[in-house]
mmCIF file of C-alpha atoms in Angstrom:
data_model
loop_
_atom_site.group_PDB
_atom_site.id
_atom_site.type_symbol
_atom_site.label_atom_id
_atom_site.label_comp_id
_atom_site.label_asym_id
_atom_site.label_seq_id
_atom_site.Cartn_x
_atom_site.Cartn_y
_atom_site.Cartn_z
ATOM 1 C CA UNK M 68 32.289 -103.914 126.632
ATOM 2 C CA UNK M 69 30.544 -102.518 123.180
ATOM 3 C CA UNK M 70 30.628 -99.353 125.456
ATOM 4 C CA UNK M 71 33.962 -99.407 125.995
ATOM 5 C CA UNK M 72 34.988 -99.887 123.270
ATOM 6 C CA UNK M 73 33.867 -97.435 121.520
ATOM 7 C CA UNK M 74 34.823 -94.561 124.157
ATOM 8 C CA UNK M 75 38.509 -96.296 123.462
ATOM 9 C CA UNK M 76 37.774 -96.038 119.280
ATOM 10 C CA UNK M 77 36.549 -91.995 120.092
ATOM 11 C CA UNK M 78 39.296 -90.976 122.841
ATOM 12 C CA UNK M 79 42.250 -93.475 122.922
ATOM 13 C CA UNK M 80 42.935 -93.968 119.555
ATOM 14 C CA UNK M 81 41.369 -97.823 119.447
ATOM 15 C CA UNK M 82 41.332 -99.161 116.081
ATOM 16 C CA UNK M 83 39.632 -102.945 116.443
ATOM 17 C CA UNK M 84 40.353 -105.250 113.689
ATOM 18 C CA UNK M 85 37.966 -107.113 111.823
ATOM 19 C CA UNK M 86 37.534 -109.939 114.305
ATOM 20 C CA UNK M 87 36.888 -107.312 117.074
ATOM 21 C CA UNK M 88 34.393 -105.548 115.412
ATOM 22 C CA UNK M 89 33.025 -109.123 114.294
ATOM 23 C CA UNK M 90 32.507 -109.670 118.106
ATOM 24 C CA UNK M 91 30.999 -106.628 119.014
ATOM 25 C CA UNK M 92 28.268 -106.603 115.822
ATOM 26 C CA UNK M 93 27.578 -110.373 116.914
ATOM 27 C CA UNK M 94 26.833 -108.832 120.904
ATOM 28 C CA UNK M 95 24.871 -105.762 119.703
ATOM 29 C CA UNK M 96 22.629 -107.991 117.463
ATOM 30 C CA UNK M 97 22.091 -110.682 120.035
ATOM 31 C CA UNK M 98 21.192 -108.052 122.793
ATOM 32 C CA UNK M 99 19.048 -106.684 120.404
ATOM 33 C CA UNK M 100 17.354 -110.587 119.981
ATOM 34 C CA UNK M 101 16.869 -111.027 123.094
ATOM 35 C CA UNK M 102 15.027 -108.199 124.489
ATOM 36 C CA UNK M 103 13.079 -107.107 121.185
ATOM 37 C CA UNK M 104 12.621 -110.428 118.771
ATOM 38 C CA UNK M 105 12.418 -113.716 121.180
ATOM 39 C CA UNK M 106 10.464 -111.920 123.393
ATOM 40 C CA UNK M 107 7.524 -111.420 120.486
ATOM 41 C CA UNK M 108 8.310 -114.432 118.920
ATOM 42 C CA UNK M 109 7.415 -116.391 121.909
ATOM 43 C CA UNK M 110 3.931 -114.565 122.455
ATOM 44 C CA UNK M 111 2.928 -115.182 119.189
ATOM 45 C CA UNK M 112 4.081 -118.998 119.335
ATOM 46 C CA UNK M 113 2.190 -119.162 122.835
ATOM 47 C CA UNK M 114 -0.917 -118.772 120.784
ATOM 48 C CA UNK M 115 -0.454 -121.725 118.697
ATOM 49 C CA UNK M 116 0.393 -124.380 121.142
ATOM 50 C CA UNK M 117 -3.034 -126.244 121.684
ATOM 51 C CA UNK M 118 -3.835 -126.376 125.498
ATOM 52 C CA UNK M 119 -3.695 -129.192 127.692
ATOM 53 C CA UNK M 120 -6.696 -131.038 127.872
ATOM 54 C CA UNK M 121 -7.658 -131.966 131.814
#
Protein backbone atom coordinates (compact mmCIF):
# COMPACT_ATOMS: atom_id res chain seq x y z
CA UNK A 1 0.00 0.00 0.00
CA UNK A 2 2.77 2.44 0.88
CA UNK A 3 4.75 1.91 -2.31
CA UNK A 4 1.61 1.91 -4.43
CA UNK A 5 0.50 5.23 -2.93
CA UNK A 6 3.95 6.69 -3.59
CA UNK A 7 3.99 5.49 -7.18
CA UNK A 8 0.46 6.79 -7.74
CA UNK A 9 1.45 10.18 -6.34
CA UNK A 10 4.47 10.44 -8.60
CA UNK A 11 3.14 8.88 -11.79
CA UNK A 12 -0.66 9.01 -11.76
CA UNK A 13 -1.50 12.39 -10.24
CA UNK A 14 -2.80 10.86 -7.01
CA UNK A 15 -3.31 13.57 -4.40
CA UNK A 16 -3.65 11.85 -1.02
CA UNK A 17 -5.86 13.44 1.60
CA UNK A 18 -4.48 14.45 4.97
CA UNK A 19 -6.14 11.36 6.44
CA UNK A 20 -4.45 9.15 3.79
CA UNK A 21 -1.06 10.65 4.64
CA UNK A 22 -1.69 10.12 8.36
CA UNK A 23 -2.57 6.47 7.68
CA UNK A 24 0.56 5.95 5.58
CA UNK A 25 2.79 7.57 8.21
CA UNK A 26 1.19 5.51 10.99
CA UNK A 27 1.86 2.37 8.96
CA UNK A 28 5.51 3.27 8.34
CA UNK A 29 6.05 4.21 11.99
CA UNK A 30 4.57 0.89 13.12
CA UNK A 31 6.82 -1.06 10.75
CA UNK A 32 9.93 0.79 11.94
CA UNK A 33 9.02 0.17 15.57
CA UNK A 34 8.39 -3.54 14.98
CA UNK A 35 11.58 -4.11 13.01
CA UNK A 36 14.05 -1.85 14.82
CA UNK A 37 12.77 -0.58 18.17
CA UNK A 38 10.84 -3.45 19.77
CA UNK A 39 13.55 -6.13 19.34
CA UNK A 40 16.13 -3.87 20.98
CA UNK A 41 13.83 -2.98 23.86
CA UNK A 42 12.83 -6.61 24.34
CA UNK A 43 16.48 -7.66 24.50
CA UNK A 44 17.22 -4.88 27.01
CA UNK A 45 14.24 -5.87 29.14
CA UNK A 46 15.30 -9.52 29.07
CA UNK A 47 18.40 -8.55 31.05
CA UNK A 48 16.30 -6.88 33.76
CA UNK A 49 13.95 -9.82 34.37
CA UNK A 50 15.17 -11.99 37.24
CA UNK A 51 15.61 -15.69 36.41
CA UNK A 52 13.22 -18.32 37.74
CA UNK A 53 14.26 -20.23 40.80
CA UNK A 54 14.42 -23.96 40.30
